[in-house]
Amino acid sequence: VRVLVTGSSGLVGFETVELLRAGGAHEVVGVSRARSAQASSSVAWDMAAEPPPAELRRPWDVIVHAAADTRWTMAPAEAARANVNSVAALAPLVSSDTHVVHISTAYAVGLRGDVQSEQLGDYRNTYEWSKAHGERLVSETFEHFTIIRPPLIIGRREDGRAARFAGMYTVLRGITASMVPVVVADPDAYFEVVPVDELAQLIVEVSQRPAGDGVLTIAGGSRAPRVRSAFDRITSALNAWRAERGLEPFAEPRMISRESWDRFFLPFVRDQLSRRQHRVLELLSNFEPYLRLSEPLTPTHQVAGMESCIATAVRYWADTEHRQASQAPRAWKAATR
Ligand SMILES: NC(=O)c1ccc[n+]([C@@H]2O[C@H](COP(=O)([O-])OP(=O)(O)OC[C@H]3O[C@@H](n4cnc5c(N)ncnc54)[C@H](OP(=O)(O)O)[C@@H]3O)[C@@H](O)[C@H]2O)c1
């Protein structure tokens, strides 16, 4: 089976390429903007800007499309370029024998619960909006397709390995930089994460079938941890790692409602924050809509036991980003000008 994996240097693509290769039955070629160090057979292609290079213009049985820009802060045009143009760019490589396995997000359904709206206001951010458009394009353009929707993705269940750190790891970076005094969140909301290896297994499983499977969602659903217990896990795993090195623990960020943030916290500190503190708070505020999800997702593929995966993922991150994870806690105080 000839498989093209886009985004092969990324969190999901890296794991998928490795798993496909381990299976042995596949000829696997990876794509990213820069030639990947992992693979002898990887091709550099900026899918948002260029047509496919000649070396990729050959028959493919499966194309796993995992290339994307996952930032929540993109301008609309930037998001559309990254997450819609990249889908359109695949068209010359797809024949009536090609199964396109498109990696989307569980939140592509935005605030309305489906991907049909073209209005930005129906989504939490430009990322969701562009991923919804990407899904529409996939289903309109390709004959055989499967769309897989994961929520936040973290490292492997067994050892926490992750090729790149985004999403949950942004919170971890914020905590270790002493930049997260409080988190605006609903402690009882669902905190949806899946381990990257289980997502890669699903991708490989689906890739073995010639026909498309429609839309699949991999998530914890009603078995997902709640925000409070997820943050407990994040902080306690980090502090256990630090204790082994004789380092002082971090306090768990206090959880407050949006209302008390707006009414009490923000006016009080707004003028006193450093530019860096502002930037971090802004970055974290993009997380907020995902920390008050009161309805569980409805997965077609359910994952469980995510609390221990979170702890393992934190440990792997700390081992990899040793200096960042070892920083001394500093008091959250106004900037000195
Ligand atoms: N990470 C999450 O928590 C999460 C959650 C839900 C859904 N997803 C979805 O899962 C898929 C994989 O995401 P990920 O977490 O693996 O992302 P990632 O770690 O940021 O990796 C993105 C990959 O896409 C490549 N890429 C980006 N822009 C490209 C372009 N213009 N042309 C060619 N390659 C490009 C990157 O390579 P270079 O940077 O080297 O070009 C990299 O290999 C995406 O569809 C994403 O929307 C991710």
Short mmCIF file of C-alpha atoms and ligand atoms in Angstrom, two decimals:
data_model
loop_
_atom_site.label_atom_id
_atom_site.label_comp_id
_atom_site.label_asym_id
_atom_site.label_seq_id
_atom_site.Cartn_x
_atom_site.Cartn_y
_atom_site.Cartn_z
CA VAL A 1 0.00 0.00 0.00
CA ARG A 2 1.39 3.39 -1.02
CA VAL A 3 0.74 5.99 1.66
CA LEU A 4 1.45 9.71 1.63
CA VAL A 5 1.42 11.37 5.08
CA THR A 6 1.33 15.16 5.13
CA GLY A 7 2.55 16.92 8.27
CA SER A 8 4.97 14.06 8.91
CA SER A 9 7.22 16.15 11.16
CA GLY A 10 4.29 17.09 13.42
CA LEU A 11 2.84 15.48 16.53
CA VAL A 12 0.34 13.28 14.68
CA GLY A 13 2.22 12.77 11.39
CA PHE A 14 5.43 11.64 13.10
CA GLU A 15 3.63 8.97 15.13
CA THR A 16 1.57 7.83 12.14
CA VAL A 17 4.60 7.45 9.84
CA GLU A 18 6.41 5.43 12.48
CA LEU A 19 3.45 3.12 13.06
CA LEU A 20 2.80 2.60 9.33
CA ARG A 21 6.48 1.77 8.81
CA ALA A 22 6.49 -0.63 11.77
CA GLY A 23 3.62 -2.49 10.14
CA GLY A 24 5.94 -3.12 7.19
CA ALA A 25 3.23 -3.48 4.57
CA HIS A 26 3.37 0.09 3.42
CA GLU A 27 5.50 2.32 1.30
CA VAL A 28 5.35 5.58 3.25
CA VAL A 29 6.32 9.04 2.06
CA GLY A 30 6.09 12.06 4.38
CA VAL A 31 5.56 15.72 3.59
CA SER A 32 6.24 18.91 5.54
CA ARG A 33 7.51 22.36 4.68
CA ALA A 34 11.00 21.40 5.74
CA ARG A 35 12.44 18.00 4.84
CA SER A 36 11.95 15.85 7.94
CA ALA A 37 14.94 14.46 9.80
CA GLN A 38 12.96 11.32 10.66
CA ALA A 39 12.50 9.99 7.21
CA SER A 40 14.72 9.11 4.34
CA SER A 41 11.62 9.32 2.16
CA SER A 42 10.29 12.73 3.05
CA VAL A 43 9.53 15.54 0.65
CA ALA A 44 9.55 19.28 1.33
CA TRP A 45 6.36 20.97 0.10
CA ASP A 46 4.59 24.10 1.33
CA MET A 47 1.05 22.90 0.71
CA ALA A 48 -0.51 26.28 1.53
CA ALA A 49 1.42 28.04 -1.21
CA GLU A 50 2.53 25.67 -3.98
CA PRO A 51 1.18 22.90 -6.19
CA PRO A 52 2.57 19.43 -5.44
CA PRO A 53 6.17 18.81 -6.53
CA ALA A 54 6.76 16.40 -9.42
CA GLU A 55 8.12 13.62 -7.20
CA LEU A 56 4.72 13.29 -5.48
CA ARG A 57 2.70 13.10 -8.70
CA ARG A 58 2.16 9.35 -8.73
CA PRO A 59 -0.63 7.02 -7.65
CA TRP A 60 -1.45 6.89 -3.92
CA ASP A 61 -3.68 4.31 -2.25
CA VAL A 62 -3.97 6.41 0.90
CA ILE A 63 -3.24 10.05 1.70
CA VAL A 64 -3.25 10.87 5.41
CA HIS A 65 -3.62 14.64 5.62
CA ALA A 66 -2.22 15.72 8.99
CA ALA A 67 -0.54 18.97 7.91
CA ALA A 68 -2.17 22.01 9.49
CA ASP A 69 -1.53 25.15 11.44
CA THR A 70 -3.13 24.53 14.83
CA ARG A 71 -2.71 28.00 16.36
CA TRP A 72 -5.91 29.54 17.70
CA THR A 73 -4.64 33.06 17.08
CA MET A 74 -4.31 33.19 13.27
CA ALA A 75 -5.86 35.93 11.15
CA PRO A 76 -8.71 34.51 9.00
CA ALA A 77 -6.72 34.66 5.75
CA GLU A 78 -3.76 32.95 7.38
CA ALA A 79 -5.96 30.17 8.80
CA ALA A 80 -7.67 29.62 5.45
CA ARG A 81 -4.33 29.42 3.68
CA ALA A 82 -2.96 26.86 6.13
CA ASN A 83 -6.02 24.67 6.66
CA VAL A 84 -8.11 25.06 3.50
CA ASN A 85 -5.59 25.66 0.70
CA SER A 86 -3.62 22.67 1.96
CA VAL A 87 -6.67 20.44 1.36
CA ALA A 88 -7.30 21.88 -2.10
CA ALA A 89 -3.63 21.34 -2.96
CA LEU A 90 -4.06 17.57 -2.59
CA ALA A 91 -6.50 17.31 -5.50
CA PRO A 92 -3.91 16.56 -8.24
CA LEU A 93 -2.63 13.62 -6.16
CA VAL A 94 -6.02 12.00 -5.52
CA SER A 95 -7.49 9.52 -7.99
CA SER A 96 -10.71 7.51 -7.79
CA ASP A 97 -8.62 4.78 -6.08
CA THR A 98 -7.26 7.04 -3.35
CA HIS A 99 -8.63 7.02 0.20
CA VAL A 100 -8.10 10.43 1.82
CA VAL A 101 -7.85 10.24 5.62
CA HIS A 102 -8.29 13.81 6.78
CA ILE A 103 -7.35 14.80 10.32
CA SER A 104 -9.72 17.44 11.62
CA THR A 105 -10.64 18.44 15.16
CA ALA A 106 -13.53 17.53 17.44
CA TYR A 107 -14.22 21.27 17.66
CA ALA A 108 -14.59 21.86 13.90
CA VAL A 109 -18.34 21.79 14.61
CA GLY A 110 -17.88 25.12 16.39
CA LEU A 111 -20.71 26.60 18.42
CA ARG A 112 -23.55 25.32 16.21
CA GLY A 113 -22.64 21.66 16.30
CA ASP A 114 -21.97 21.16 12.58
CA VAL A 115 -19.39 22.23 9.99
CA GLN A 116 -21.77 23.81 7.49
CA SER A 117 -21.60 27.47 8.50
CA GLU A 118 -19.21 29.78 6.63
CA GLN A 119 -19.57 32.46 9.32
CA LEU A 120 -16.60 33.02 11.59
CA GLY A 121 -18.97 33.96 14.42
CA ASP A 122 -20.28 30.39 14.54
CA TYR A 123 -16.90 29.16 15.73
CA ARG A 124 -14.70 29.74 18.80
CA ASN A 125 -11.76 30.93 16.70
CA THR A 126 -10.32 31.10 13.17
CA TYR A 127 -8.73 27.68 13.62
CA GLU A 128 -12.09 25.92 14.11
CA TRP A 129 -13.61 27.97 11.28
CA SER A 130 -10.81 26.96 8.88
CA LYS A 131 -10.95 23.29 9.94
CA ALA A 132 -14.72 23.24 9.29
CA HIS A 133 -14.08 24.62 5.81
CA GLY A 134 -11.36 22.00 5.32
CA GLU A 135 -13.86 19.25 6.18
CA ARG A 136 -16.46 20.63 3.75
CA LEU A 137 -13.87 20.70 1.01
CA VAL A 138 -12.79 17.11 1.71
CA SER A 139 -16.32 15.78 1.52
CA GLU A 140 -17.14 17.80 -1.63
CA THR A 141 -13.91 17.01 -3.48
CA PHE A 142 -12.87 13.44 -2.74
CA GLU A 143 -14.74 10.25 -3.55
CA HIS A 144 -13.31 8.08 -0.75
CA PHE A 145 -12.61 9.89 2.48
CA THR A 146 -12.55 9.47 6.23
CA ILE A 147 -12.55 12.47 8.52
CA ILE A 148 -11.08 11.87 11.97
CA ARG A 149 -11.85 14.38 14.71
CA PRO A 150 -9.65 14.31 17.82
CA PRO A 151 -9.79 16.82 20.69
CA LEU A 152 -6.46 18.06 22.22
CA ILE A 153 -3.68 15.60 21.55
CA ILE A 154 -0.97 14.69 24.07
CA GLY A 155 1.98 12.26 24.14
CA ARG A 156 1.82 8.47 23.94
CA ARG A 157 0.04 6.54 26.66
CA GLU A 158 3.03 4.38 27.51
CA ASP A 159 5.87 6.90 27.67
CA GLY A 160 4.43 10.34 26.91
CA ARG A 161 6.53 10.82 23.78
CA ALA A 162 5.39 13.72 21.60
CA ALA A 163 7.19 15.09 18.55
CA ARG A 164 5.92 18.64 19.22
CA PHE A 165 4.41 20.40 22.19
CA ALA A 166 1.30 22.56 21.80
CA GLY A 167 -2.13 22.69 23.41
CA MET A 168 -1.91 21.33 26.94
CA TYR A 169 1.83 21.96 26.94
CA THR A 170 1.23 25.69 26.55
CA VAL A 171 -0.44 25.63 29.96
CA LEU A 172 2.52 23.73 31.36
CA ARG A 173 4.96 26.29 29.96
CA GLY A 174 2.85 29.04 31.50
CA ILE A 175 2.85 27.37 34.92
CA THR A 176 6.63 26.79 34.94
CA ALA A 177 7.23 30.39 33.85
CA SER A 178 5.14 31.47 36.88
CA MET A 179 2.77 33.16 34.46
CA VAL A 180 -0.48 31.40 35.40
CA PRO A 181 -1.69 32.74 38.72
CA VAL A 182 -5.29 31.81 37.91
CA VAL A 183 -7.10 29.86 35.25
CA VAL A 184 -10.46 31.00 33.95
CA ALA A 185 -12.31 27.71 33.84
CA ASP A 186 -15.27 25.69 34.99
CA PRO A 187 -13.72 23.05 37.27
CA ASP A 188 -16.47 20.55 36.42
CA ALA A 189 -16.19 20.92 32.64
CA TYR A 190 -14.84 18.06 30.53
CA PHE A 191 -11.09 18.19 29.77
CA GLU A 192 -10.78 16.24 26.54
CA VAL A 193 -7.40 14.89 25.53
CA VAL A 194 -6.31 11.79 23.61
CA PRO A 195 -2.90 10.14 23.45
CA VAL A 196 -1.22 10.48 20.06
CA ASP A 197 -0.49 6.75 19.74
CA GLU A 198 -4.17 5.82 20.00
CA LEU A 199 -5.03 8.38 17.36
CA ALA A 200 -2.24 7.03 15.12
CA GLN A 201 -3.59 3.48 15.61
CA LEU A 202 -7.01 4.61 14.45
CA ILE A 203 -5.48 6.37 11.43
CA VAL A 204 -3.55 3.22 10.46
CA GLU A 205 -6.62 1.01 10.99
CA VAL A 206 -8.75 3.26 8.79
CA SER A 207 -5.99 3.47 6.16
CA GLN A 208 -6.16 -0.26 5.65
CA ARG A 209 -9.68 0.00 4.29
CA PRO A 210 -10.04 1.15 0.67
CA ALA A 211 -13.40 2.87 1.17
CA GLY A 212 -14.03 5.88 3.35
CA ASP A 213 -15.57 5.59 6.81
CA GLY A 214 -17.28 8.99 6.96
CA VAL A 215 -16.69 11.04 10.10
CA LEU A 216 -15.10 9.50 13.20
CA THR A 217 -14.55 11.14 16.59
CA ILE A 218 -11.93 9.82 18.98
CA ALA A 219 -12.42 11.21 22.49
CA GLY A 220 -13.17 10.36 26.11
CA GLY A 221 -16.75 11.58 25.97
CA SER A 222 -18.45 10.99 29.30
CA ARG A 223 -15.25 9.28 30.54
CA ALA A 224 -13.08 12.36 29.97
CA PRO A 225 -11.49 13.84 33.09
CA ARG A 226 -12.93 17.05 34.51
CA VAL A 227 -10.93 20.26 34.35
CA ARG A 228 -10.19 20.31 38.09
CA SER A 229 -8.80 16.77 38.15
CA ALA A 230 -6.83 17.34 34.93
CA PHE A 231 -5.13 20.40 36.43
CA ASP A 232 -4.50 18.40 39.62
CA ARG A 233 -2.75 15.80 37.51
CA ILE A 234 -0.74 18.32 35.54
CA THR A 235 0.51 20.09 38.67
CA SER A 236 1.12 16.96 40.72
CA ALA A 237 3.04 15.22 37.91
CA LEU A 238 5.18 18.32 37.43
CA ASN A 239 5.79 18.64 41.17
CA ALA A 240 6.66 14.93 41.53
CA TRP A 241 9.26 15.34 38.76
CA ARG A 242 10.60 18.45 40.53
CA ALA A 243 10.66 16.78 43.97
CA GLU A 244 12.91 14.04 42.55
CA ARG A 245 15.35 16.84 41.70
CA GLY A 246 15.04 18.68 44.99
CA LEU A 247 13.08 21.54 43.37
CA GLU A 248 10.37 23.57 45.03
CA PRO A 249 6.78 22.73 43.97
CA PHE A 250 4.45 24.99 42.01
CA ALA A 251 1.09 25.90 43.46
CA GLU A 252 -1.86 24.66 41.45
CA PRO A 253 -3.37 27.61 39.54
CA ARG A 254 -6.52 28.87 41.19
CA MET A 255 -9.67 28.38 39.11
CA ILE A 256 -11.97 31.33 38.76
CA SER A 257 -15.03 32.11 36.70
CA ARG A 258 -14.97 34.48 33.72
CA GLU A 259 -17.14 36.85 35.75
CA SER A 260 -14.74 37.19 38.65
CA TRP A 261 -11.83 37.49 36.22
CA ASP A 262 -13.51 40.40 34.40
CA ARG A 263 -14.86 42.13 37.48
CA PHE A 264 -12.10 41.76 40.00
CA PHE A 265 -8.86 40.34 38.70
CA LEU A 266 -8.41 42.03 35.34
CA PRO A 267 -9.16 45.66 36.30
CA PHE A 268 -6.91 45.26 39.32
CA VAL A 269 -3.86 44.06 37.43
CA ARG A 270 -4.38 45.37 33.88
CA ASP A 271 -2.18 48.44 34.18
CA GLN A 272 0.47 46.73 36.18
CA LEU A 273 1.31 43.77 34.03
CA SER A 274 4.48 43.49 31.99
CA ARG A 275 4.22 43.02 28.25
CA ARG A 276 5.23 39.38 28.68
CA GLN A 277 2.54 38.76 31.29
CA HIS A 278 -0.02 40.29 28.94
CA ARG A 279 1.12 38.02 26.12
CA VAL A 280 0.90 34.90 28.26
CA LEU A 281 -2.54 35.83 29.57
CA GLU A 282 -3.73 36.46 26.04
CA LEU A 283 -2.37 33.12 24.87
CA LEU A 284 -4.07 31.34 27.74
CA SER A 285 -7.33 33.17 27.17
CA ASN A 286 -7.56 31.29 23.86
CA PHE A 287 -7.76 28.15 25.94
CA GLU A 288 -10.68 29.35 27.97
CA PRO A 289 -13.56 28.20 25.71
CA TYR A 290 -12.14 24.67 25.97
CA LEU A 291 -12.17 24.82 29.76
CA ARG A 292 -15.91 25.27 30.07
CA LEU A 293 -17.25 22.44 27.93
CA SER A 294 -20.18 21.26 29.96
CA GLU A 295 -21.47 18.72 27.40
CA PRO A 296 -19.36 15.62 26.76
CA LEU A 297 -18.26 14.86 23.19
CA THR A 298 -19.90 11.82 21.61
CA PRO A 299 -17.04 9.67 20.37
CA THR A 300 -17.25 6.86 17.84
CA HIS A 301 -13.92 5.70 19.34
CA GLN A 302 -13.77 6.16 23.07
CA VAL A 303 -10.54 6.55 25.05
CA ALA A 304 -10.33 6.09 28.81
CA GLY A 305 -7.84 6.46 31.65
CA MET A 306 -6.63 9.86 30.46
CA GLU A 307 -5.61 11.04 33.95
CA SER A 308 -2.56 8.78 33.97
CA CYS A 309 -1.76 9.68 30.33
CA ILE A 310 -1.71 13.34 31.34
CA ALA A 311 0.80 12.58 34.11
CA THR A 312 3.01 10.57 31.72
CA ALA A 313 2.84 13.31 29.11
CA VAL A 314 3.88 15.95 31.68
CA ARG A 315 6.87 13.83 32.71
CA TYR A 316 8.03 13.35 29.13
CA TRP A 317 7.71 17.10 28.54
CA ALA A 318 9.71 17.87 31.70
CA ASP A 319 12.47 15.42 30.71
CA THR A 320 12.64 17.01 27.25
CA GLU A 321 12.29 20.65 28.31
CA HIS A 322 14.44 20.19 31.38
CA ARG A 323 15.40 23.83 31.86
CA GLN A 324 11.90 25.15 31.48
CA ALA A 325 10.51 22.53 33.86
CA SER A 326 13.21 23.29 36.46
CA GLN A 327 12.57 27.03 36.79
CA ALA A 328 12.10 28.40 40.28
CA PRO A 329 8.59 29.59 41.16
CA ARG A 330 8.33 33.38 41.18
CA ALA A 331 5.62 35.45 42.78
CA TRP A 332 3.09 36.83 40.31
CA LYS A 333 3.55 40.51 40.79
CA ALA A 334 3.19 43.74 38.94
CA ALA A 335 5.89 44.62 36.47
CA THR A 336 8.63 46.90 37.62
CA ARG A 337 8.80 49.81 35.26
N1 LIG B 1 -2.28 19.04 18.40
C1 LIG B 1 -3.55 19.00 18.79
O1 LIG B 1 -3.83 19.10 19.98
C2 LIG B 1 -4.66 18.78 17.77
C3 LIG B 1 -5.96 18.68 18.25
C4 LIG B 1 -7.01 18.40 17.37
C5 LIG B 1 -6.73 18.25 16.01
N2 LIG B 1 -5.45 18.37 15.56
C6 LIG B 1 -5.24 18.18 14.12
O2 LIG B 1 -4.33 17.12 13.95
C7 LIG B 1 -3.57 17.33 12.75
C8 LIG B 1 -2.10 17.22 13.08
O3 LIG B 1 -1.75 18.25 13.98
P1 LIG B 1 -0.41 18.19 14.84
O4 LIG B 1 -0.77 18.37 16.25
O5 LIG B 1 0.40 17.03 14.43
O6 LIG B 1 0.27 19.54 14.36
P2 LIG B 1 1.80 19.97 14.47
O7 LIG B 1 2.51 19.14 15.48
O8 LIG B 1 1.80 21.44 14.60
O9 LIG B 1 2.36 19.57 13.05
C9 LIG B 1 1.89 20.17 11.89
C10 LIG B 1 2.55 19.51 10.70
O10 LIG B 1 2.06 20.11 9.51
C11 LIG B 1 3.15 20.59 8.75
N3 LIG B 1 2.74 21.78 8.04
C12 LIG B 1 2.18 22.90 8.55
N4 LIG B 1 1.92 23.77 7.57
C13 LIG B 1 2.31 23.18 6.41
C14 LIG B 1 2.31 23.59 5.04
N5 LIG B 1 1.87 24.78 4.68
N6 LIG B 1 2.79 22.73 4.12
C15 LIG B 1 3.27 21.52 4.48
N7 LIG B 1 3.30 21.09 5.75
C16 LIG B 1 2.83 21.91 6.69
C17 LIG B 1 4.24 20.85 9.78
O11 LIG B 1 5.52 20.79 9.21
P3 LIG B 1 6.52 22.04 9.13
O12 LIG B 1 6.18 22.96 10.25
O13 LIG B 1 7.85 21.42 9.21
O14 LIG B 1 6.20 22.55 7.80
C18 LIG B 1 4.05 19.66 10.69
O15 LIG B 1 4.63 18.52 10.12
C19 LIG B 1 -3.99 18.69 12.22
O16 LIG B 1 -4.97 18.50 11.23
C20 LIG B 1 -4.61 19.37 13.42
O17 LIG B 1 -5.57 20.32 13.00
C21 LIG B 1 -4.41 18.63 16.41
#
